[in-house]
PDB file of C-alpha atoms in Angstrom:
ATOM      1  CA  UNK A  20      25.560 -48.304-111.915  1.00 45.00           C
ATOM      2  CA  UNK A  21      25.292 -50.536-108.815  1.00 43.00           C
ATOM      3  CA  UNK A  22      28.545 -49.060-107.455  1.00 44.00           C
ATOM      4  CA  UNK A  23      27.068 -45.524-107.529  1.00 38.00           C
ATOM      5  CA  UNK A  24      23.792 -46.773-105.990  1.00 41.00           C
ATOM      6  CA  UNK A  25      25.745 -48.448-103.178  1.00 44.00           C
ATOM      7  CA  UNK A  26      27.652 -45.224-102.523  1.00 44.00           C
ATOM      8  CA  UNK A  27      24.354 -43.329-102.459  1.00 46.00           C
ATOM      9  CA  UNK A  28      22.793 -45.780-100.002  1.00 42.00           C
ATOM     10  CA  UNK A  29      25.837 -45.616 -97.732  1.00 41.00           C
ATOM     11  CA  UNK A  30      25.872 -41.811 -97.839  1.00 45.00           C
ATOM     12  CA  UNK A  31      22.185 -41.702 -96.954  1.00 46.00           C
ATOM     13  CA  UNK A  32      22.710 -44.166 -94.126  1.00 42.00           C
ATOM     14  CA  UNK A  33      25.551 -42.039 -92.780  1.00 44.00           C
ATOM     15  CA  UNK A  34      23.299 -38.963 -92.718  1.00 40.00           C
ATOM     16  CA  UNK A  35      20.590 -40.896 -90.845  1.00 41.00           C
ATOM     17  CA  UNK A  36      23.060 -42.272 -88.312  1.00 42.00           C
ATOM     18  CA  UNK A  37      24.629 -38.837 -87.811  1.00 41.00           C
ATOM     19  CA  UNK A  38      21.186 -37.300 -87.319  1.00 46.00           C
ATOM     20  CA  UNK A  39      20.263 -39.942 -84.729  1.00 48.00           C
ATOM     21  CA  UNK A  40      23.580 -39.554 -82.939  1.00 50.00           C
ATOM     22  CA  UNK A  41      23.152 -35.772 -82.759  1.00 59.00           C
ATOM     23  CA  UNK A  42      19.747 -35.929 -81.053  1.00 67.00           C
ATOM     24  CA  UNK A  43      19.910 -35.110 -77.305  1.00 71.00           C
ATOM     25  CA  UNK A  44      19.105 -38.061 -75.082  1.00 89.00           C
ATOM     26  CA  UNK A  45      16.220 -38.007 -72.602  1.00 90.00           C
ATOM     27  CA  UNK A  46      17.169 -38.937 -69.054  1.00 95.00           C
ATOM     28  CA  UNK A  47      15.568 -38.783 -65.615  1.00 97.00           C
ATOM     29  CA  UNK A  48      17.218 -37.109 -62.644  1.00 97.00           C
ATOM     30  CA  UNK A  49      15.871 -38.095 -59.237  1.00 95.00           C
ATOM     31  CA  UNK A  50      15.422 -35.506 -56.487  1.00 97.00           C
ATOM     32  CA  UNK A  51      14.484 -36.596 -52.982  1.00 98.00           C
ATOM     33  CA  UNK A  52      11.969 -39.050 -51.551  1.00 98.00           C
ATOM     34  CA  UNK A  53      10.040 -38.673 -48.298  1.00 98.00           C
ATOM     35  CA  UNK A  54       7.485 -40.749 -46.462  1.00 98.00           C
ATOM     36  CA  UNK A  55       3.946 -39.395 -46.754  1.00 98.00           C
ATOM     37  CA  UNK A  56       1.291 -41.428 -44.917  1.00 97.00           C
ATOM     38  CA  UNK A  57       3.126 -44.719 -45.229  1.00 97.00           C
ATOM     39  CA  UNK A  58       4.621 -44.537 -48.736  1.00 98.00           C
ATOM     40  CA  UNK A  59       7.490 -42.652 -50.373  1.00 98.00           C
ATOM     41  CA  UNK A  60       6.689 -39.661 -52.587  1.00 98.00           C
ATOM     42  CA  UNK A  61       9.651 -38.877 -54.875  1.00 98.00           C
ATOM     43  CA  UNK A  62      10.526 -35.858 -57.019  1.00 98.00           C
ATOM     44  CA  UNK A  63      12.288 -35.920 -60.379  1.00 98.00           C
ATOM     45  CA  UNK A  64      13.151 -33.957 -63.509  1.00 98.00           C
ATOM     46  CA  UNK A  65      13.353 -35.114 -67.129  1.00 97.00           C
ATOM     47  CA  UNK A  66      16.352 -33.801 -69.036  1.00 96.00           C
ATOM     48  CA  UNK A  67      16.861 -33.417 -72.770  1.00 95.00           C
ATOM     49  CA  UNK A  68      20.621 -33.153 -72.898  1.00 93.00           C
ATOM     50  CA  UNK A  69      21.376 -30.449 -70.338  1.00 93.00           C
ATOM     51  CA  UNK A  70      17.924 -28.848 -70.459  1.00 94.00           C
ATOM     52  CA  UNK A  71      15.048 -29.551 -68.061  1.00 95.00           C
ATOM     53  CA  UNK A  72      11.870 -30.354 -70.039  1.00 96.00           C
ATOM     54  CA  UNK A  73       9.649 -31.816 -67.291  1.00 97.00           C
ATOM     55  CA  UNK A  74       9.480 -31.508 -63.509  1.00 98.00           C
ATOM     56  CA  UNK A  75       7.319 -33.636 -61.284  1.00 98.00           C
ATOM     57  CA  UNK A  76       6.721 -36.179 -58.548  1.00 98.00           C
ATOM     58  CA  UNK A  77       5.633 -39.789 -58.225  1.00 98.00           C
ATOM     59  CA  UNK A  78       2.793 -40.212 -55.720  1.00 98.00           C
ATOM     60  CA  UNK A  79       1.876 -43.805 -54.748  1.00 98.00           C
ATOM     61  CA  UNK A  80      -1.788 -44.609 -54.154  1.00 98.00           C
ATOM     62  CA  UNK A  81      -0.661 -46.152 -50.863  1.00 98.00           C
ATOM     63  CA  UNK A  82       0.099 -42.597 -49.727  1.00 98.00           C
ATOM     64  CA  UNK A  83      -3.370 -41.410 -50.780  1.00 98.00           C
ATOM     65  CA  UNK A  84      -5.106 -44.353 -49.102  1.00 98.00           C
ATOM     66  CA  UNK A  85      -2.950 -44.118 -45.974  1.00 97.00           C
ATOM     67  CA  UNK A  86      -3.998 -40.588 -45.028  1.00 97.00           C
ATOM     68  CA  UNK A  87      -5.842 -40.759 -41.676  1.00 97.00           C
ATOM     69  CA  UNK A  88      -9.560 -39.941 -42.044  1.00 95.00           C
ATOM     70  CA  UNK A  89      -9.760 -38.547 -38.510  1.00 92.00           C
ATOM     71  CA  UNK A  90      -6.774 -36.184 -38.695  1.00 90.00           C
ATOM     72  CA  UNK A  91      -7.561 -33.156 -36.499  1.00 89.00           C
ATOM     73  CA  UNK A  92      -7.607 -29.596 -37.836  1.00 87.00           C
ATOM     74  CA  UNK A  93      -4.399 -27.793 -36.843  1.00 91.00           C
ATOM     75  CA  UNK A  94      -3.118 -24.252 -37.355  1.00 92.00           C
ATOM     76  CA  UNK A  95      -0.880 -23.886 -39.244  1.00 93.00           C
ATOM     77  CA  UNK A  96      -1.856 -27.093 -41.046  1.00 94.00           C
ATOM     78  CA  UNK A  97       0.333 -30.105 -40.313  1.00 95.00           C
ATOM     79  CA  UNK A  98       2.652 -30.869 -43.207  1.00 97.00           C
ATOM     80  CA  UNK A  99       2.622 -34.388 -44.626  1.00 97.00           C
ATOM     81  CA  UNK A 100       5.972 -34.160 -46.387  1.00 98.00           C
ATOM     82  CA  UNK A 101       8.492 -31.614 -47.664  1.00 98.00           C
ATOM     83  CA  UNK A 102      10.561 -32.940 -50.562  1.00 98.00           C
ATOM     84  CA  UNK A 103      13.362 -31.141 -52.386  1.00 98.00           C
ATOM     85  CA  UNK A 104      13.295 -31.116 -56.183  1.00 98.00           C
ATOM     86  CA  UNK A 105      16.412 -31.974 -58.233  1.00 97.00           C
ATOM     87  CA  UNK A 106      19.069 -29.264 -58.443  1.00 96.00           C
ATOM     88  CA  UNK A 107      18.497 -28.970 -62.196  1.00 94.00           C
ATOM     89  CA  UNK A 108      14.870 -27.947 -61.540  1.00 95.00           C
ATOM     90  CA  UNK A 109      16.059 -25.392 -58.992  1.00 94.00           C
ATOM     91  CA  UNK A 110      18.702 -23.929 -61.289  1.00 94.00           C
ATOM     92  CA  UNK A 111      16.710 -23.840 -64.534  1.00 93.00           C
ATOM     93  CA  UNK A 112      13.039 -23.552 -63.512  1.00 94.00           C
ATOM     94  CA  UNK A 113      13.292 -22.032 -60.003  1.00 93.00           C
ATOM     95  CA  UNK A 114      11.126 -24.843 -58.593  1.00 96.00           C
ATOM     96  CA  UNK A 115      12.683 -25.712 -55.247  1.00 97.00           C
ATOM     97  CA  UNK A 116      10.587 -28.166 -53.253  1.00 98.00           C
ATOM     98  CA  UNK A 117       7.244 -29.915 -52.986  1.00 98.00           C
ATOM     99  CA  UNK A 118       5.064 -29.862 -49.897  1.00 98.00           C
ATOM    100  CA  UNK A 119       2.181 -32.283 -49.452  1.00 98.00           C
ATOM    101  CA  UNK A 120      -0.705 -31.542 -47.091  1.00 98.00           C
ATOM    102  CA  UNK A 121      -3.694 -33.678 -46.177  1.00 98.00           C
ATOM    103  CA  UNK A 122      -6.937 -31.813 -45.511  1.00 96.00           C
ATOM    104  CA  UNK A 123      -9.066 -34.524 -43.909  1.00 96.00           C
ATOM    105  CA  UNK A 124     -12.061 -32.240 -43.396  1.00 92.00           C
ATOM    106  CA  UNK A 125     -11.446 -29.916 -46.305  1.00 92.00           C
ATOM    107  CA  UNK A 126     -11.537 -26.164 -45.774  1.00 86.00           C
ATOM    108  CA  UNK A 127     -13.440 -23.058 -46.944  1.00 83.00           C
ATOM    109  CA  UNK A 128     -14.567 -21.934 -49.526  1.00 86.00           C
ATOM    110  CA  UNK A 129     -17.524 -24.310 -49.725  1.00 88.00           C
ATOM    111  CA  UNK A 130     -16.478 -26.251 -52.837  1.00 93.00           C
ATOM    112  CA  UNK A 131     -13.298 -27.427 -51.065  1.00 95.00           C
ATOM    113  CA  UNK A 132     -15.053 -28.836 -47.986  1.00 93.00           C
ATOM    114  CA  UNK A 133     -14.167 -32.406 -48.984  1.00 96.00           C
ATOM    115  CA  UNK A 134     -11.126 -34.514 -48.008  1.00 97.00           C
ATOM    116  CA  UNK A 135      -8.287 -33.507 -50.341  1.00 98.00           C
ATOM    117  CA  UNK A 136      -4.548 -33.084 -50.827  1.00 98.00           C
ATOM    118  CA  UNK A 137      -2.513 -29.932 -51.448  1.00 98.00           C
ATOM    119  CA  UNK A 138       0.603 -30.406 -53.586  1.00 98.00           C
ATOM    120  CA  UNK A 139       2.557 -27.121 -53.451  1.00 98.00           C
ATOM    121  CA  UNK A 140       5.451 -26.833 -55.919  1.00 98.00           C
ATOM    122  CA  UNK A 141       7.397 -23.899 -54.452  1.00 97.00           C
ATOM    123  CA  UNK A 142       9.500 -21.197 -56.104  1.00 96.00           C
ATOM    124  CA  UNK A 143      11.074 -20.139 -52.803  1.00 96.00           C
ATOM    125  CA  UNK A 144      13.263 -22.008 -50.339  1.00 97.00           C
ATOM    126  CA  UNK A 145      11.878 -24.064 -47.470  1.00 97.00           C
ATOM    127  CA  UNK A 146      13.368 -21.522 -45.049  1.00 98.00           C
ATOM    128  CA  UNK A 147      11.518 -18.662 -46.759  1.00 98.00           C
ATOM    129  CA  UNK A 148       8.301 -20.666 -46.724  1.00 98.00           C
ATOM    130  CA  UNK A 149       8.540 -21.382 -43.015  1.00 98.00           C
ATOM    131  CA  UNK A 150       9.027 -17.660 -42.332  1.00 98.00           C
ATOM    132  CA  UNK A 151       5.635 -16.753 -43.857  1.00 98.00           C
ATOM    133  CA  UNK A 152       3.430 -15.492 -41.004  1.00 96.00           C
ATOM    134  CA  UNK A 153       0.751 -13.647 -43.046  1.00 96.00           C
ATOM    135  CA  UNK A 154       1.653 -10.331 -41.425  1.00 95.00           C
ATOM    136  CA  UNK A 155       2.103  -8.888 -44.926  1.00 95.00           C
ATOM    137  CA  UNK A 156      -1.368  -8.434 -46.400  1.00 94.00           C
ATOM    138  CA  UNK A 157      -0.556  -6.895 -49.794  1.00 96.00           C
ATOM    139  CA  UNK A 158      -1.953  -8.804 -52.762  1.00 97.00           C
ATOM    140  CA  UNK A 159      -0.536  -9.008 -56.299  1.00 95.00           C
ATOM    141  CA  UNK A 160      -1.808  -6.295 -58.613  1.00 92.00           C
ATOM    142  CA  UNK A 161      -2.327  -8.793 -61.445  1.00 95.00           C
ATOM    143  CA  UNK A 162      -3.339 -12.360 -60.549  1.00 96.00           C
ATOM    144  CA  UNK A 163      -3.813 -14.860 -63.392  1.00 97.00           C
ATOM    145  CA  UNK A 164      -6.797 -14.207 -65.656  1.00 98.00           C
ATOM    146  CA  UNK A 165      -9.933 -15.748 -64.165  1.00 98.00           C
ATOM    147  CA  UNK A 166      -8.428 -15.923 -60.664  1.00 98.00           C
ATOM    148  CA  UNK A 167      -9.224 -14.053 -57.447  1.00 96.00           C
ATOM    149  CA  UNK A 168      -7.620 -13.682 -54.018  1.00 96.00           C
ATOM    150  CA  UNK A 169     -10.665 -13.529 -51.735  1.00 94.00           C
ATOM    151  CA  UNK A 170     -10.750 -12.613 -48.064  1.00 95.00           C
ATOM    152  CA  UNK A 171     -12.208 -15.698 -46.400  1.00 91.00           C
ATOM    153  CA  UNK A 172     -14.347 -15.241 -43.290  1.00 90.00           C
ATOM    154  CA  UNK A 173     -13.827 -18.199 -40.953  1.00 87.00           C
ATOM    155  CA  UNK A 174     -16.671 -19.852 -39.028  1.00 86.00           C
ATOM    156  CA  UNK A 175     -16.611 -19.450 -35.233  1.00 90.00           C
ATOM    157  CA  UNK A 176     -15.238 -22.945 -34.586  1.00 86.00           C
ATOM    158  CA  UNK A 177     -12.200 -22.215 -36.784  1.00 85.00           C
ATOM    159  CA  UNK A 178     -11.742 -18.716 -35.356  1.00 89.00           C
ATOM    160  CA  UNK A 179     -11.377 -20.362 -31.952  1.00 90.00           C
ATOM    161  CA  UNK A 180      -8.572 -22.609 -33.260  1.00 86.00           C
ATOM    162  CA  UNK A 181      -6.740 -20.121 -35.476  1.00 90.00           C
ATOM    163  CA  UNK A 182      -7.296 -16.895 -33.578  1.00 91.00           C
ATOM    164  CA  UNK A 183      -8.038 -15.292 -36.948  1.00 91.00           C
ATOM    165  CA  UNK A 184     -11.436 -14.077 -38.156  1.00 92.00           C
ATOM    166  CA  UNK A 185     -10.506 -13.338 -41.774  1.00 93.00           C
ATOM    167  CA  UNK A 186      -7.877 -14.937 -44.000  1.00 94.00           C
ATOM    168  CA  UNK A 187      -6.827 -12.024 -46.205  1.00 96.00           C
ATOM    169  CA  UNK A 188      -6.140 -13.427 -49.661  1.00 96.00           C
ATOM    170  CA  UNK A 189      -6.685 -16.859 -48.077  1.00 95.00           C
ATOM    171  CA  UNK A 190      -3.258 -16.478 -46.494  1.00 96.00           C
ATOM    172  CA  UNK A 191      -2.101 -19.475 -44.453  1.00 96.00           C
ATOM    173  CA  UNK A 192       1.037 -19.301 -42.281  1.00 96.00           C
ATOM    174  CA  UNK A 193       3.986 -21.311 -43.664  1.00 97.00           C
ATOM    175  CA  UNK A 194       2.161 -21.509 -47.026  1.00 97.00           C
ATOM    176  CA  UNK A 195       1.187 -18.083 -48.375  1.00 97.00           C
ATOM    177  CA  UNK A 196      -1.834 -16.545 -50.117  1.00 98.00           C
ATOM    178  CA  UNK A 197      -3.998 -18.602 -52.444  1.00 97.00           C
ATOM    179  CA  UNK A 198      -5.320 -17.339 -55.787  1.00 98.00           C
ATOM    180  CA  UNK A 199      -8.387 -19.403 -56.664  1.00 97.00           C
ATOM    181  CA  UNK A 200     -10.368 -19.763 -59.863  1.00 97.00           C
ATOM    182  CA  UNK A 201     -13.191 -17.239 -59.607  1.00 96.00           C
ATOM    183  CA  UNK A 202     -15.818 -19.687 -60.870  1.00 95.00           C
ATOM    184  CA  UNK A 203     -14.984 -22.029 -57.990  1.00 94.00           C
ATOM    185  CA  UNK A 204     -15.760 -19.294 -55.489  1.00 92.00           C
ATOM    186  CA  UNK A 205     -19.276 -19.100 -56.893  1.00 90.00           C
ATOM    187  CA  UNK A 206     -20.267 -22.751 -56.458  1.00 92.00           C
ATOM    188  CA  UNK A 207     -20.912 -25.169 -53.627  1.00 91.00           C
ATOM    189  CA  UNK A 208     -20.470 -28.287 -55.770  1.00 94.00           C
ATOM    190  CA  UNK A 209     -17.667 -30.514 -54.402  1.00 96.00           C
ATOM    191  CA  UNK A 210     -14.541 -30.161 -56.523  1.00 97.00           C
ATOM    192  CA  UNK A 211     -12.399 -32.907 -58.075  1.00 98.00           C
ATOM    193  CA  UNK A 212      -9.171 -31.087 -58.865  1.00 98.00           C
ATOM    194  CA  UNK A 213      -7.993 -27.561 -59.515  1.00 98.00           C
ATOM    195  CA  UNK A 214      -4.831 -25.492 -59.976  1.00 98.00           C
ATOM    196  CA  UNK A 215      -4.060 -22.815 -57.392  1.00 98.00           C
ATOM    197  CA  UNK A 216      -1.380 -20.113 -57.595  1.00 98.00           C
ATOM    198  CA  UNK A 217       0.342 -19.003 -54.403  1.00 98.00           C
ATOM    199  CA  UNK A 218       1.632 -15.533 -53.512  1.00 98.00           C
ATOM    200  CA  UNK A 219       3.341 -13.665 -50.740  1.00 98.00           C
ATOM    201  CA  UNK A 220       4.425 -10.041 -50.693  1.00 97.00           C
ATOM    202  CA  UNK A 221       2.793  -9.728 -54.150  1.00 96.00           C
ATOM    203  CA  UNK A 222       5.148 -12.327 -55.650  1.00 96.00           C
ATOM    204  CA  UNK A 223       4.267 -15.771 -57.084  1.00 97.00           C
ATOM    205  CA  UNK A 224       5.703 -18.406 -54.733  1.00 97.00           C
ATOM    206  CA  UNK A 225       4.017 -21.711 -55.603  1.00 97.00           C
ATOM    207  CA  UNK A 226       1.922 -23.621 -58.145  1.00 98.00           C
ATOM    208  CA  UNK A 227      -0.487 -26.059 -56.519  1.00 98.00           C
ATOM    209  CA  UNK A 228      -2.463 -28.975 -57.903  1.00 98.00           C
ATOM    210  CA  UNK A 229      -5.184 -29.419 -55.243  1.00 98.00           C
ATOM    211  CA  UNK A 230      -6.999 -32.727 -55.703  1.00 98.00           C
ATOM    212  CA  UNK A 231      -9.723 -34.539 -53.804  1.00 98.00           C
ATOM    213  CA  UNK A 232      -8.962 -37.935 -52.326  1.00 98.00           C
ATOM    214  CA  UNK A 233     -12.016 -39.456 -53.999  1.00 98.00           C
ATOM    215  CA  UNK A 234     -10.870 -38.270 -57.427  1.00 98.00           C
ATOM    216  CA  UNK A 235      -7.377 -39.703 -56.955  1.00 98.00           C
ATOM    217  CA  UNK A 236      -8.842 -43.002 -55.806  1.00 98.00           C
ATOM    218  CA  UNK A 237     -10.459 -43.432 -59.229  1.00 98.00           C
ATOM    219  CA  UNK A 238      -6.996 -44.337 -60.561  1.00 98.00           C
ATOM    220  CA  UNK A 239      -7.547 -42.463 -63.825  1.00 98.00           C
ATOM    221  CA  UNK A 240      -5.163 -40.100 -65.617  1.00 98.00           C
ATOM    222  CA  UNK A 241      -6.237 -36.466 -65.875  1.00 98.00           C
ATOM    223  CA  UNK A 242      -4.979 -32.990 -66.756  1.00 98.00           C
ATOM    224  CA  UNK A 243      -5.352 -29.647 -64.958  1.00 98.00           C
ATOM    225  CA  UNK A 244      -5.129 -26.262 -66.655  1.00 97.00           C
ATOM    226  CA  UNK A 245      -2.097 -24.180 -65.708  1.00 97.00           C
ATOM    227  CA  UNK A 246      -2.860 -20.451 -66.002  1.00 97.00           C
ATOM    228  CA  UNK A 247      -0.394 -17.888 -67.305  1.00 96.00           C
ATOM    229  CA  UNK A 248       1.126 -16.336 -64.175  1.00 96.00           C
ATOM    230  CA  UNK A 249       2.162 -12.669 -64.517  1.00 95.00           C
ATOM    231  CA  UNK A 250       5.496 -11.975 -62.868  1.00 89.00           C
ATOM    232  CA  UNK A 251       6.604 -15.594 -62.690  1.00 89.00           C
ATOM    233  CA  UNK A 252      10.339 -15.849 -63.217  1.00 74.00           C
ATOM    234  CA  UNK A 253      12.412 -18.904 -64.009  1.00 69.00           C
ATOM    235  CA  UNK A 254      10.153 -20.525 -66.580  1.00 77.00           C
ATOM    236  CA  UNK A 255       6.372 -20.869 -66.866  1.00 90.00           C
ATOM    237  CA  UNK A 256       4.954 -24.411 -67.045  1.00 95.00           C
ATOM    238  CA  UNK A 257       1.972 -24.511 -69.379  1.00 95.00           C
ATOM    239  CA  UNK A 258       0.894 -28.146 -68.930  1.00 97.00           C
ATOM    240  CA  UNK A 259       0.097 -30.370 -65.955  1.00 98.00           C
ATOM    241  CA  UNK A 260      -0.706 -34.046 -66.273  1.00 98.00           C
ATOM    242  CA  UNK A 261      -1.428 -36.634 -63.594  1.00 98.00           C
ATOM    243  CA  UNK A 262      -0.717 -39.971 -65.263  1.00 98.00           C
ATOM    244  CA  UNK A 263      -1.874 -43.078 -63.436  1.00 98.00           C
ATOM    245  CA  UNK A 264       0.702 -45.872 -63.848  1.00 98.00           C
ATOM    246  CA  UNK A 265      -1.092 -49.143 -63.145  1.00 98.00           C
ATOM    247  CA  UNK A 266       2.088 -51.215 -62.829  1.00 98.00           C
ATOM    248  CA  UNK A 267       3.275 -49.001 -59.977  1.00 98.00           C
ATOM    249  CA  UNK A 268      -0.183 -48.155 -58.580  1.00 98.00           C
ATOM    250  CA  UNK A 269       0.991 -44.559 -58.505  1.00 98.00           C
ATOM    251  CA  UNK A 270       0.429 -41.206 -60.143  1.00 98.00           C
ATOM    252  CA  UNK A 271       3.147 -39.427 -62.038  1.00 98.00           C
ATOM    253  CA  UNK A 272       2.549 -35.678 -61.662  1.00 98.00           C
ATOM    254  CA  UNK A 273       4.221 -33.768 -64.493  1.00 98.00           C
ATOM    255  CA  UNK A 274       4.713 -30.058 -65.211  1.00 98.00           C
ATOM    256  CA  UNK A 275       5.938 -29.446 -68.762  1.00 97.00           C
ATOM    257  CA  UNK A 276       5.707 -27.065 -71.716  1.00 95.00           C
ATOM    258  CA  UNK A 277       7.955 -24.531 -70.019  1.00 93.00           C
ATOM    259  CA  UNK A 278       8.178 -21.119 -71.650  1.00 80.00           C
ATOM    260  CA  UNK A 279      10.329 -18.144 -70.803  1.00 61.00           C
ATOM    261  CA  UNK A 280      12.897 -18.109 -68.073  1.00 46.00           C
TER     262      UNK A 280
END
């Protein structure tokens, strides 16, 4: 009787070990790092076997604190950093690079007139991004549900700097158009964080967590809603989390829950 029980135990153990051995391993692939206001921001992708399951960046609080409070308004805006994502993210999810901008004075519409950061995760190459001059004014026929691409009238002091009276679709050279949550266009309350979707020539070109400096300085984890983006190819992220890692004094920005593509 004990001999058969021992065989049964060994057979069960073999199944468990085989099942564990067959599970894909989770590994991190590092992209590039670049200095942004005195600290390195680094991109990465999490792999399950050969498949990308998460894409993101590590943003130190030293970078958030180091942004100069008196940075002048420039046109186009001065880039803080441009950082390539890992090749796996490019090949599987079409996410190519991250740009980080510091808006020391904020910008219109009214809710965004607070110091904040733009984190653009692009779906086009850096060369294509730099070629955007906002001469093409066509908007997408179907922005995400609950989003709008407004035409933003600039105040006289900004018209003098930019030479532009109206930003059609909130188009910014070397960035693209900005689809904003409609409810945020109807308030003047200062924002904490939001998700913006970028377009040019009617095509989705970036996904942007835009976050106020004050909110990031709270050193608390948070999530932002990622809308369904019609026409997005290469995989649609459905989740965004900003996890504060106390031991590193840094945020870990993560896009996950990819569908399609």
